[in-house]
């Protein structure tokens, strides 16, 4: 990707790329997680997210402090396509125990295209924070594209 000017620009570009690559489920427990063969897109988004001072917002919301190298706090990151889920509606109980979940929108998202019901909307390139110890509640709709970033 050629030097994106902002996280929003990079997110939109990555969303287009990932839609071409996502063809089937690839996670044994969460069928709406898609494990990429190439993590370049994820690293591009994570680097921009970290550069924009996003961890300050996470700290304000959660009280969580981060290591000098904040990448060491990232335990994993996955692209998410909010579609074709067996739990199209319902609750995913304690999905990531002990972790903080950051959802980075790769396109404009709301609870009508896949977000958990407690998060009303996220604009492309923006993010929301959710405790991995708290249940995720979903409506029936899907189709949006995002990254899940898990922080220790």
Short mmCIF file of C-alpha atoms in Angstrom, two decimals:
data_model
loop_
_atom_site.label_atom_id
_atom_site.label_comp_id
_atom_site.label_asym_id
_atom_site.label_seq_id
_atom_site.Cartn_x
_atom_site.Cartn_y
_atom_site.Cartn_z
CA UNK A 1 0.00 0.00 0.00
CA UNK A 2 1.47 3.35 -1.01
CA UNK A 3 1.88 5.63 2.02
CA UNK A 4 -1.71 6.15 3.13
CA UNK A 5 -2.39 9.63 4.47
CA UNK A 6 -4.58 8.51 7.32
CA UNK A 7 -5.93 5.51 9.12
CA UNK A 8 -9.27 6.09 7.36
CA UNK A 9 -7.61 5.95 3.91
CA UNK A 10 -5.63 2.85 4.84
CA UNK A 11 -8.70 1.14 6.33
CA UNK A 12 -10.75 1.71 3.18
CA UNK A 13 -7.95 0.36 1.00
CA UNK A 14 -7.41 -2.69 3.22
CA UNK A 15 -11.16 -3.40 3.25
CA UNK A 16 -11.17 -3.58 -0.55
CA UNK A 17 -8.15 -5.91 -0.50
CA UNK A 18 -9.52 -8.20 2.20
CA UNK A 19 -12.92 -8.61 0.55
CA UNK A 20 -11.11 -10.14 -2.41
CA UNK A 21 -9.20 -12.58 -0.17
CA UNK A 22 -11.92 -13.66 2.28
CA UNK A 23 -13.56 -16.70 0.77
CA UNK A 24 -14.15 -19.06 3.68
CA UNK A 25 -14.03 -19.35 7.45
CA UNK A 26 -10.67 -20.11 8.95
CA UNK A 27 -11.00 -20.03 12.73
CA UNK A 28 -12.04 -23.19 14.63
CA UNK A 29 -14.06 -21.46 17.38
CA UNK A 30 -15.25 -18.19 15.86
CA UNK A 31 -16.34 -18.78 12.27
CA UNK A 32 -16.60 -15.06 11.59
CA UNK A 33 -12.84 -14.59 12.23
CA UNK A 34 -10.75 -14.85 9.11
CA UNK A 35 -7.09 -15.62 9.60
CA UNK A 36 -5.04 -13.99 6.85
CA UNK A 37 -2.10 -15.74 5.26
CA UNK A 38 -0.38 -12.38 4.89
CA UNK A 39 -0.36 -10.05 7.89
CA UNK A 40 0.88 -7.02 5.90
CA UNK A 41 -2.57 -5.42 5.83
CA UNK A 42 -3.01 -5.95 9.55
CA UNK A 43 0.41 -4.48 10.31
CA UNK A 44 -0.30 -1.41 8.17
CA UNK A 45 -3.49 -0.68 10.11
CA UNK A 46 -1.94 -1.46 13.51
CA UNK A 47 1.05 0.81 12.85
CA UNK A 48 -1.17 3.71 11.84
CA UNK A 49 -3.51 3.07 14.78
CA UNK A 50 -0.57 3.15 17.20
CA UNK A 51 0.93 6.27 15.57
CA UNK A 52 -2.33 8.19 15.95
CA UNK A 53 -2.14 8.00 19.75
CA UNK A 54 -5.05 5.61 19.99
CA UNK A 55 -3.64 3.91 23.07
CA UNK A 56 -4.28 7.11 25.05
CA UNK A 57 -7.99 6.72 24.30
CA UNK A 58 -7.86 3.03 25.32
CA UNK A 59 -6.11 4.01 28.56
CA UNK A 60 -8.75 6.65 29.31
CA UNK A 61 -11.56 4.17 28.74
CA UNK A 62 -10.05 1.15 30.51
CA UNK A 63 -7.38 2.48 32.87
CA UNK A 64 -5.00 0.01 31.20
CA UNK A 65 -1.35 1.04 30.97
CA UNK A 66 0.89 -0.03 28.13
CA UNK A 67 4.48 -1.15 27.78
CA UNK A 68 7.11 1.18 26.35
CA UNK A 69 6.75 -0.70 23.08
CA UNK A 70 2.94 -0.86 22.81
CA UNK A 71 3.12 -3.60 20.17
CA UNK A 72 4.06 -5.94 23.00
CA UNK A 73 0.54 -5.45 24.40
CA UNK A 74 -1.07 -6.73 21.19
CA UNK A 75 -1.70 -10.44 21.65
CA UNK A 76 -3.42 -10.92 18.27
CA UNK A 77 -5.34 -9.24 15.48
CA UNK A 78 -7.88 -10.69 13.07
CA UNK A 79 -9.89 -9.38 10.16
CA UNK A 80 -13.60 -9.82 10.81
CA UNK A 81 -16.31 -10.13 8.21
CA UNK A 82 -19.61 -9.74 10.04
CA UNK A 83 -21.47 -12.26 7.93
CA UNK A 84 -22.18 -15.96 7.62
CA UNK A 85 -22.13 -16.39 11.40
CA UNK A 86 -23.96 -19.23 13.15
CA UNK A 87 -24.70 -16.82 15.99
CA UNK A 88 -26.40 -14.37 13.63
CA UNK A 89 -28.36 -13.20 16.63
CA UNK A 90 -27.64 -13.84 20.24
CA UNK A 91 -24.81 -13.62 22.69
CA UNK A 92 -21.17 -14.62 22.53
CA UNK A 93 -20.30 -15.12 26.19
CA UNK A 94 -16.95 -13.93 27.53
CA UNK A 95 -15.31 -14.09 24.10
CA UNK A 96 -11.76 -13.07 25.05
CA UNK A 97 -11.25 -13.52 28.81
CA UNK A 98 -8.68 -11.21 30.37
CA UNK A 99 -8.17 -9.23 27.16
CA UNK A 100 -9.28 -5.84 25.93
CA UNK A 101 -10.94 -5.97 22.53
CA UNK A 102 -10.44 -3.10 20.10
CA UNK A 103 -12.63 -3.08 17.00
CA UNK A 104 -11.13 -0.97 14.19
CA UNK A 105 -13.65 -0.25 11.44
CA UNK A 106 -12.41 -0.84 7.90
CA UNK A 107 -15.64 0.72 6.63
CA UNK A 108 -18.54 2.55 8.27
CA UNK A 109 -20.16 0.11 10.73
CA UNK A 110 -23.22 0.07 12.95
CA UNK A 111 -25.38 -2.55 14.66
CA UNK A 112 -27.17 -3.13 11.34
CA UNK A 113 -24.05 -4.50 9.61
CA UNK A 114 -22.45 -6.54 12.32
CA UNK A 115 -21.36 -4.54 15.34
CA UNK A 116 -22.29 -5.76 18.80
CA UNK A 117 -25.46 -4.03 19.99
CA UNK A 118 -23.69 -2.04 22.72
CA UNK A 119 -21.64 -0.20 20.08
CA UNK A 120 -23.91 2.02 18.01
CA UNK A 121 -21.50 2.90 15.20
CA UNK A 122 -17.86 3.22 14.21
CA UNK A 123 -16.74 5.29 11.23
CA UNK A 124 -14.15 3.89 8.83
CA UNK A 125 -10.72 4.24 10.43
CA UNK A 126 -12.15 4.76 13.93
CA UNK A 127 -12.34 2.24 16.74
CA UNK A 128 -14.32 1.08 19.75
CA UNK A 129 -13.12 -0.65 22.92
CA UNK A 130 -14.84 -3.60 24.62
CA UNK A 131 -13.79 -5.79 27.54
CA UNK A 132 -13.11 -9.35 26.43
CA UNK A 133 -14.69 -10.43 29.73
CA UNK A 134 -18.06 -8.93 28.75
CA UNK A 135 -20.54 -10.69 26.51
CA UNK A 136 -20.96 -9.57 22.90
CA UNK A 137 -24.62 -9.31 21.82
CA UNK A 138 -25.50 -9.34 18.13
CA UNK A 139 -28.45 -8.58 15.90
CA UNK A 140 -29.20 -10.55 12.75
CA UNK A 141 -27.56 -8.25 10.21
CA UNK A 142 -24.01 -8.61 8.97
CA UNK A 143 -21.70 -7.70 6.13
CA UNK A 144 -19.34 -5.11 7.61
CA UNK A 145 -15.57 -5.50 7.70
CA UNK A 146 -13.35 -4.69 10.71
CA UNK A 147 -10.24 -5.75 12.62
CA UNK A 148 -10.37 -7.26 16.08
CA UNK A 149 -7.25 -6.33 18.04
CA UNK A 150 -6.73 -8.16 21.32
CA UNK A 151 -4.68 -6.37 23.97
CA UNK A 152 -3.18 -8.11 27.01
#
